[in-house]
XYZ file of C-alpha atoms in Angstrom:
609
model
C 74.607 100.048 109.168
C 76.113 101.694 105.790
C 76.955 99.173 103.079
C 81.275 99.892 102.368
C 81.685 101.833 99.023
C 82.815 99.080 96.468
C 85.804 101.223 95.252
C 86.984 101.431 99.238
C 86.465 98.145 99.359
C 88.630 97.179 96.197
C 91.150 99.337 97.222
C 91.859 97.758 101.049
C 91.585 94.540 99.655
C 94.153 95.366 96.828
C 96.337 97.017 99.610
C 95.554 93.895 101.912
C 96.812 91.542 98.828
C 99.920 93.617 98.037
C 101.214 93.904 101.791
C 100.366 90.196 102.994
C 104.108 89.260 103.473
C 105.216 92.050 104.998
C 102.349 92.498 107.224
C 102.063 88.830 108.283
C 105.943 89.127 109.093
C 105.062 92.354 111.150
C 102.724 91.022 113.157
C 104.578 87.717 113.905
C 107.065 90.020 115.320
C 104.814 91.966 117.233
C 102.908 89.106 118.794
C 107.064 87.840 119.772
C 107.438 90.650 121.689
C 103.718 90.149 123.550
C 104.689 86.860 124.496
C 107.711 87.894 127.062
C 107.385 88.645 130.465
C 107.058 92.144 132.022
C 110.468 93.969 131.806
C 110.805 94.245 135.520
C 110.238 90.498 135.671
C 112.751 89.940 132.636
C 115.547 92.133 133.442
C 118.575 91.778 135.562
C 118.619 93.409 138.986
C 120.944 96.079 137.974
C 119.327 97.133 134.608
C 116.136 97.247 136.761
C 117.444 99.785 139.718
C 118.603 101.858 136.628
C 115.235 102.143 135.295
C 113.673 103.207 138.120
C 116.814 104.770 140.328
C 114.794 108.597 139.460
C 111.525 107.578 140.687
C 110.068 108.318 144.290
C 110.579 105.373 146.581
C 106.738 104.848 146.639
C 106.554 104.689 142.926
C 109.761 102.260 143.040
C 107.812 99.742 145.327
C 104.595 100.070 143.228
C 106.033 99.096 140.008
C 108.860 96.625 141.104
C 106.768 94.899 144.015
C 103.368 95.390 142.902
C 103.886 95.327 139.653
C 102.017 98.481 138.546
C 101.601 99.797 134.761
C 104.606 101.780 133.978
C 103.196 104.476 131.291
C 106.082 105.738 129.076
C 105.722 109.476 127.982
C 107.369 109.861 124.417
C 107.194 114.042 124.121
C 108.135 116.333 121.502
C 107.874 119.352 123.908
C 109.949 122.427 123.133
C 108.880 126.274 123.318
C 109.968 126.803 119.384
C 106.618 125.718 118.263
C 103.755 127.329 119.383
C 101.682 124.057 119.292
C 103.663 122.408 121.430
C 104.557 124.873 124.200
C 101.223 123.602 126.152
C 103.230 120.615 126.715
C 105.254 121.490 128.996
C 103.092 120.632 131.913
C 101.574 117.705 130.506
C 104.079 115.092 132.263
C 102.649 116.213 135.873
C 99.060 116.203 135.079
C 99.660 112.875 133.182
C 101.661 111.630 136.676
C 99.136 112.506 138.965
C 96.367 111.086 137.047
C 98.312 107.825 137.233
C 98.771 107.936 140.616
C 95.032 107.713 141.240
C 94.683 104.800 138.677
C 97.386 102.910 140.677
C 100.025 103.447 137.897
C 103.511 105.121 137.361
C 104.873 107.273 134.715
C 107.954 107.709 133.275
C 108.866 110.299 130.510
C 110.922 107.864 128.247
C 112.272 110.521 126.132
C 112.135 113.775 124.351
C 112.026 114.335 120.364
C 113.221 116.980 118.538
C 110.522 119.164 116.948
C 111.554 121.987 114.163
C 108.823 124.791 112.980
C 108.739 124.774 109.318
C 106.956 128.072 109.844
C 110.256 129.142 111.225
C 112.751 127.796 108.772
C 110.367 128.112 105.497
C 112.661 129.519 102.619
C 115.587 129.025 104.603
C 118.238 126.379 105.159
C 117.205 124.434 107.857
C 114.048 123.490 106.027
C 116.360 120.859 104.093
C 116.610 119.133 107.193
C 112.563 118.571 107.898
C 111.402 116.332 106.013
C 114.416 113.824 107.543
C 113.419 115.209 111.022
C 110.660 112.583 110.749
C 112.904 109.624 110.505
C 115.022 111.270 113.271
C 112.070 111.578 115.416
C 111.066 107.940 114.977
C 114.620 106.955 115.807
C 114.174 109.474 118.734
C 111.232 107.592 119.869
C 113.027 104.092 119.115
C 115.493 105.220 121.888
C 112.998 106.435 124.286
C 111.272 103.331 124.085
C 114.256 100.704 123.919
C 114.796 100.900 127.490
C 111.974 98.255 127.289
C 109.991 98.681 130.853
C 106.872 99.864 129.545
C 103.278 98.723 129.604
C 101.822 101.386 127.472
C 102.773 104.759 125.713
C 101.296 108.395 125.570
C 102.764 110.264 122.494
C 102.835 114.149 122.729
C 103.056 115.599 119.546
C 100.880 117.422 117.058
C 103.167 119.312 114.339
C 104.333 118.119 110.695
C 106.720 115.491 110.906
C 106.411 115.010 114.268
C 103.415 113.045 114.560
C 104.449 110.807 111.423
C 107.783 110.323 113.357
C 106.431 109.633 116.136
C 104.067 106.857 114.768
C 106.604 105.451 112.785
C 108.803 104.948 116.057
C 105.803 103.578 118.006
C 104.933 101.187 115.318
C 108.372 99.673 115.853
C 107.186 99.011 118.892
C 103.917 97.678 117.935
C 103.359 95.448 121.078
C 102.584 98.171 123.234
C 99.219 99.949 123.407
C 99.583 103.959 122.417
C 97.607 107.157 122.538
C 98.151 110.386 120.958
C 97.805 113.319 123.321
C 97.006 116.636 121.387
C 97.149 120.006 122.569
C 94.693 121.907 120.612
C 94.877 125.033 118.364
C 95.677 128.987 119.018
C 92.787 130.902 118.800
C 91.463 132.801 115.874
C 93.649 136.072 115.135
C 94.179 137.463 111.695
C 92.134 135.694 109.237
C 94.231 133.709 107.028
C 92.841 135.175 103.675
C 94.134 138.670 105.228
C 97.485 137.396 106.460
C 97.746 135.912 102.379
C 96.440 139.169 101.004
C 99.502 141.504 103.293
C 101.996 138.851 102.435
C 101.063 139.026 98.507
C 101.140 143.085 98.648
C 104.475 142.543 100.789
C 105.997 140.413 97.179
C 104.927 143.593 94.937
C 106.391 146.034 97.244
C 103.181 147.533 98.510
C 103.809 147.320 102.171
C 107.067 147.329 104.033
C 108.696 144.883 106.277
C 107.075 146.499 109.368
C 103.120 146.064 108.251
C 104.199 142.396 107.204
C 105.289 141.274 110.289
C 102.534 142.938 112.013
C 100.224 141.013 110.012
C 102.461 137.459 110.494
C 102.118 138.266 114.333
C 98.242 138.912 114.377
C 98.143 135.607 112.635
C 100.571 133.475 114.984
C 99.804 134.889 118.316
C 99.348 132.695 120.956
C 100.451 129.098 122.219
C 98.580 126.034 119.909
C 98.345 124.930 116.423
C 98.308 127.473 113.671
C 94.773 127.832 112.796
C 95.031 127.022 108.841
C 94.433 123.633 107.709
C 97.901 122.388 106.793
C 99.882 119.203 107.614
C 99.937 119.644 111.532
C 95.889 120.066 111.498
C 95.454 117.274 109.075
C 98.015 115.106 111.337
C 95.095 115.677 113.864
C 92.099 114.720 111.335
C 93.839 111.481 110.560
C 94.765 110.488 114.056
C 90.946 111.075 114.886
C 90.235 108.893 111.986
C 92.551 106.298 112.982
C 90.928 106.052 116.806
C 94.260 107.192 118.219
C 93.048 109.896 120.000
C 90.303 110.047 122.220
C 87.158 111.068 120.192
C 87.319 114.686 119.404
C 90.505 115.357 121.101
C 92.323 116.964 118.283
C 90.860 120.652 118.262
C 90.293 121.434 121.878
C 92.078 124.519 123.145
C 95.712 124.292 124.950
C 94.722 125.702 128.707
C 91.587 124.875 129.233
C 89.518 122.430 131.411
C 88.305 120.252 128.885
C 91.950 120.282 127.159
C 93.144 118.845 130.837
C 90.313 116.611 131.312
C 90.743 114.902 127.755
C 94.663 114.698 128.938
C 93.681 112.717 132.346
C 91.245 110.538 130.388
C 93.866 109.474 128.170
C 95.821 107.798 130.952
C 92.808 105.507 131.675
C 92.284 105.170 128.085
C 96.054 103.788 127.588
C 95.757 101.231 130.541
C 92.474 99.863 129.308
C 94.257 98.746 126.391
C 96.665 96.423 128.150
C 96.649 92.451 127.940
C 93.802 91.232 130.113
C 91.859 94.586 129.871
C 90.660 95.454 125.812
C 94.291 93.751 124.629
C 94.829 96.296 121.588
C 98.472 97.280 121.240
C 99.077 99.698 118.200
C 100.317 97.253 115.859
C 97.333 95.555 115.727
C 95.051 98.893 116.084
C 96.837 100.009 112.731
C 95.902 97.828 110.131
C 94.861 98.468 106.389
C 91.415 99.464 107.403
C 92.754 101.911 109.592
C 95.169 103.262 106.996
C 92.621 103.584 104.563
C 90.436 105.178 107.106
C 93.224 108.104 107.312
C 93.446 108.512 103.431
C 89.816 108.840 102.883
C 89.619 111.562 105.601
C 92.509 113.159 104.142
C 90.746 113.281 101.063
C 87.514 114.141 102.307
C 89.065 117.533 103.989
C 91.491 118.562 101.125
C 94.316 117.851 103.642
C 97.842 118.221 103.534
C 99.713 117.113 100.060
C 102.856 115.995 102.340
C 100.698 112.850 103.523
C 100.976 111.214 100.585
C 104.950 110.741 101.253
C 104.457 110.543 105.547
C 101.475 108.154 105.423
C 102.820 106.165 102.440
C 106.123 105.875 105.410
C 103.438 105.440 108.277
C 101.887 102.482 106.681
C 105.229 100.783 105.724
C 106.355 100.852 109.174
C 103.407 98.564 109.835
C 103.922 96.257 107.141
C 101.252 98.192 104.854
C 102.232 98.899 101.255
C 100.273 101.994 99.721
C 100.868 104.173 96.793
C 99.790 107.117 95.024
C 97.486 105.248 92.873
C 95.488 103.752 95.933
C 95.112 107.786 96.986
C 93.802 108.641 93.632
C 91.262 105.790 93.348
C 90.094 106.548 96.842
C 89.871 110.406 95.644
C 87.640 109.470 92.420
C 84.741 108.490 95.194
C 85.376 110.378 98.267
C 83.708 113.632 97.987
C 84.793 116.772 99.792
C 83.157 117.884 102.991
C 85.093 120.401 104.266
C 86.097 124.162 103.304
C 88.927 125.116 105.324
C 91.822 127.656 104.765
C 93.183 127.440 101.996
C 90.633 125.498 100.589
C 88.174 128.066 102.194
C 88.254 131.023 104.243
C 87.146 129.448 107.577
C 90.025 128.235 109.978
C 89.940 125.219 112.235
C 88.335 126.976 114.991
C 85.440 127.451 112.864
C 85.793 124.147 111.316
C 85.419 122.928 115.259
C 82.165 125.010 115.684
C 80.531 123.492 112.738
C 81.054 120.144 113.714
C 84.922 119.207 113.104
C 86.603 115.920 112.995
C 82.999 114.001 114.368
C 80.724 115.200 111.877
C 83.463 114.464 108.907
C 83.867 110.846 110.383
C 80.072 110.326 110.915
C 79.304 111.381 107.859
C 82.125 109.430 106.042
C 80.977 106.341 108.118
C 77.068 106.664 107.551
C 78.171 106.966 103.608
C 80.040 103.886 103.258
C 83.475 105.406 103.011
C 85.272 104.332 105.839
C 85.689 101.004 107.545
C 83.615 101.717 110.648
C 84.510 98.228 111.955
C 88.042 99.476 112.361
C 89.668 99.251 115.993
C 90.146 102.712 118.078
C 91.799 103.556 121.393
C 88.252 104.499 122.534
C 85.883 101.749 124.175
C 83.164 102.645 121.902
C 85.370 101.906 118.824
C 85.272 104.125 115.683
C 81.780 104.975 116.075
C 82.469 106.838 119.254
C 84.991 109.098 117.480
C 81.965 110.922 115.756
C 81.140 112.273 119.416
C 81.670 115.518 120.993
C 83.931 116.133 124.152
C 82.303 118.012 126.387
C 82.957 118.774 130.234
C 81.299 117.441 132.991
C 81.362 121.015 135.139
C 80.166 119.065 138.096
C 82.892 116.564 138.006
C 85.581 118.267 136.166
C 86.003 115.141 134.023
C 85.757 114.636 129.878
C 81.804 113.091 128.683
C 80.876 112.781 125.379
C 77.934 113.345 123.515
C 76.132 113.072 120.163
C 76.655 115.757 117.478
C 73.545 117.587 116.092
C 72.543 115.957 112.972
C 73.150 119.315 111.126
C 76.225 120.951 110.029
C 76.861 124.090 111.970
C 77.896 126.073 109.015
C 77.521 124.431 105.638
C 79.798 127.003 104.149
C 82.360 125.084 106.330
C 81.494 121.866 106.563
C 78.993 119.744 104.223
C 77.115 116.568 104.521
C 77.882 113.574 102.270
C 74.889 114.145 100.266
C 75.631 117.492 99.587
C 79.342 118.068 99.333
C 81.383 120.899 98.086
C 82.667 118.238 95.526
C 82.005 114.877 94.475
C 85.826 113.649 94.557
C 88.568 114.258 96.777
C 90.744 117.320 96.726
C 93.637 115.692 95.795
C 94.886 114.223 92.163
C 97.238 111.997 90.886
C 99.175 113.263 87.526
C 101.384 111.295 85.495
C 103.014 111.731 82.077
C 106.805 112.026 80.554
C 107.631 114.200 83.333
C 107.063 111.432 86.152
C 104.210 110.890 88.516
C 103.111 113.818 90.871
C 100.387 115.127 93.134
C 98.314 118.465 92.967
C 95.871 119.421 95.648
C 92.901 120.821 93.379
C 90.613 121.523 96.575
C 92.182 125.297 96.746
C 92.427 125.742 92.996
C 89.879 127.864 91.115
C 88.587 125.373 87.989
C 89.310 127.625 85.327
C 93.257 126.777 86.374
C 92.796 123.034 86.691
C 94.465 122.736 83.232
C 97.326 124.929 82.497
C 99.480 124.765 79.066
C 102.523 127.688 79.068
C 106.220 127.650 77.957
C 108.579 126.443 80.935
C 110.965 128.417 83.048
C 113.793 126.193 84.509
C 115.217 127.141 87.570
C 117.495 125.092 90.424
C 116.596 127.059 93.399
C 113.526 129.162 94.820
C 115.638 131.807 95.681
C 116.532 132.409 91.565
C 112.472 132.262 90.535
C 112.118 134.755 93.621
C 114.929 137.044 91.684
C 113.502 136.354 88.359
C 109.815 137.490 89.966
C 111.519 141.041 91.555
C 113.294 141.723 88.322
C 109.720 141.618 86.249
C 110.977 138.660 84.013
C 107.831 136.556 84.781
C 105.164 138.913 83.766
C 103.611 136.398 81.116
C 101.968 132.565 80.764
C 104.406 129.975 81.881
C 105.040 127.105 83.998
C 107.762 127.436 86.582
C 110.047 124.025 87.050
C 111.909 123.919 90.405
C 114.183 121.202 90.496
C 116.875 119.828 92.388
C 114.486 119.313 95.510
C 113.505 116.092 95.866
C 114.923 113.891 98.942
C 117.996 112.909 97.451
C 119.252 116.231 96.472
C 118.749 118.381 99.271
C 116.241 116.721 101.690
C 112.785 117.690 99.530
C 112.255 121.366 101.685
C 108.739 123.016 101.199
C 108.653 125.717 98.684
C 105.720 127.527 100.170
C 107.512 130.866 99.799
C 106.962 130.852 95.948
C 103.264 131.124 96.965
C 102.987 134.669 96.915
C 104.896 135.593 93.687
C 102.952 133.189 91.899
C 99.577 133.948 93.233
C 100.476 137.832 92.422
C 101.328 136.788 88.724
C 97.607 134.539 88.987
C 96.062 137.677 90.095
C 97.611 139.750 87.181
C 95.669 137.175 84.923
C 98.518 135.075 83.640
C 98.408 131.159 83.546
C 101.237 130.168 85.717
C 101.684 126.796 87.610
C 104.366 125.195 89.562
C 106.265 121.546 88.717
C 109.005 120.426 91.102
C 110.555 117.209 92.773
C 110.394 119.048 96.026
C 107.205 119.824 98.038
C 104.870 122.643 98.946
C 103.459 123.667 102.239
C 100.231 121.463 103.789
C 98.525 125.157 103.196
C 99.821 125.432 99.715
C 96.487 127.339 98.112
C 95.169 128.210 94.685
C 98.317 128.229 92.072
C 98.302 124.844 90.591
C 101.363 122.835 91.270
C 102.562 119.251 90.795
C 104.796 118.010 93.452
C 106.505 115.228 94.487
C 107.463 114.817 91.196
C 109.118 111.075 90.865
C 111.782 110.018 89.948
C 113.487 113.213 91.053
C 115.924 115.211 89.003
C 118.912 114.160 91.001
C 118.146 110.342 90.010
C 117.775 111.114 86.736
C 113.920 111.714 86.321
C 112.802 112.965 83.185
C 111.846 116.402 85.139
C 115.594 117.206 84.580
C 115.030 117.010 81.019
C 113.273 120.121 80.979
C 114.356 123.005 79.125
C 113.192 126.801 79.268
C 110.506 126.909 76.554
C 109.535 123.445 76.280
C 105.899 123.786 75.867
C 104.567 121.745 79.281
C 101.098 120.865 80.264
C 99.251 120.155 83.274
C 95.999 118.754 83.187
C 94.290 117.951 86.366
C 91.365 117.221 85.036
C 92.563 114.393 82.772
C 95.375 113.517 85.501
C 98.729 114.343 83.316
C 101.734 115.977 83.418
C 103.320 116.300 79.767
C 106.382 117.963 77.923
C 104.695 118.704 74.716
C 107.963 117.457 73.072
C 108.919 115.534 69.817
C 108.970 111.916 71.231
C 112.385 111.106 69.563
C 113.914 114.360 70.634
C 112.221 113.638 74.345
C 114.141 110.096 74.285
C 117.656 111.480 73.133
C 117.773 114.471 75.418
C 120.375 114.069 78.229
C 119.216 115.236 81.682
C 120.719 118.167 83.271
C 123.196 117.582 85.981
C 123.079 119.419 89.522
C 126.216 121.652 89.592
C 129.326 121.134 92.022
C 128.418 124.476 93.315
C 124.920 123.775 93.741
C 125.788 120.234 95.647
C 127.851 122.054 98.027
C 125.145 124.661 98.685
C 122.860 121.820 99.441
C 124.885 119.912 101.699
C 126.744 122.526 103.932
C 125.886 124.477 106.717
C 123.441 124.370 109.646
C 124.429 120.633 110.613
C 123.236 119.528 106.696
C 126.230 117.893 106.652
C 125.104 115.346 109.378
C 122.021 114.349 107.026
C 124.554 113.280 104.052
C 123.625 109.666 104.827
C 119.961 110.282 104.838
C 120.109 111.731 101.508
C 122.073 108.969 99.921
C 120.024 106.195 101.016
C 116.223 107.732 100.977
C 114.377 106.442 98.571
C 111.660 108.219 96.506
C 108.439 110.346 97.378
C 105.841 107.650 96.343
C 107.660 105.219 98.426
C 107.478 107.468 101.599
C 111.079 109.287 101.239
C 112.154 106.305 103.699
C 115.682 106.745 105.021
C 115.588 103.856 107.330
C 114.800 101.093 104.485
């Protein structure tokens, strides 16, 4: 058994001490809920009749008279997300398996799930971040019927997993298992897709060729194959022990995928009182949260999780911040190179050893809490095993992974990592606090010092690029993109023009209080700048022509302006026209309350606190 790294131990203890009061109050509430009688025994007869009126008669008898366990499904199924399309048939499969095991099943509710790939660069993206809290609330509404003994959560993509997890943690007395659906098969490589996008940004190819490339990359049911927020979700759920071991990246509509879904039923039933007795509120503790943070850093995962996992932790009464991430990043090595941090996709990652290889290396290297809980009876150590199909029985079995990586260009051991430190870096200075994903940025671009060019919208930057006004060294400051301003959209459509300019040899970077895609890549981008411009953050003081320095080596983000002048300078005010544009159309009016109430990005951009 490896000794826990002192920095991991120190950060965990710091989080535990900081969170003590809130965590204690949370667990008291969880345990009070656990002491209640079952819903069927506690509720009035009319309530019980309503709850099970839609069930077949035999199921009603089992759940009421025989006291059979009742599993609730919260599903994010829809046909808009390729990753979620396979969920259409899951309830029937789960019911069939539950019947064999003497349990009943109800779809407790559905939650919305939007595809950032569809809304990227358009007004719908301004509802994306807030969809997380909407999903959390929808999960709470689904489970508020309060007749469930266990929960299966069906979700994969960007805001859906954090939202489901936040919602489930507010029902921390219930055992919960996440049930994934797996990635699509490899199509046009992510690198080739990016090249066509850059060509299109320069006008070298037309819409027909660009659409052909995009459809060759995104071509079938399953998760997109780059290592963005959706696939980072899957890595983190494995690290938290909330998946069956190795379930994340098994393809949809395969016998092994179906076997894993069936196995999730028996797994969640075994977590009930009288058996393993491990509700989600107890499983997700400080060790579990730190394990997720470490896994994110070791794989160069999505920057979005520096917001989402702060909110997830808060839902469990645990307080984390970007300094915790930064301190862990200083000792957690980078073990994976998956696009945009490398050329491989998640299918190649899985073939090289996948999540199990990463977790085994981190545990053996003393970088994860191997004693943390997991839904698998084998504990977190079992998360490092590989699921296989026992063809004679058609069920899932687990076996040890090979000792060596299947491809060291994709996955490396702790003793020979791609980098000695993690893929994320905290920046601070007179522009505020920010984060940067450095794992995909060339080393000669880790420090950029250049004049600022200030934009209030991403469209105005793209227009300047098309007009040939940005053929120089500069740092683009795109402000009024924070949670309070317009819901903090991803600005991924800025990547192609900035990448083109960087490819021409110009030294360019982005500074914004908005987000980038979890798949943001080779252009240095200081994102999530807090406080945001609308809240009077210093990023709103920047004027075009100011000399800025983004330094991912020393961790600084600075306007190189005379201190007296900087102190005296007033912050820019958002125009009435821009305020109107941020709040009207496509249903954005309905999210005005969230924009008013949301806290800062480093606090999780939570709208419910």
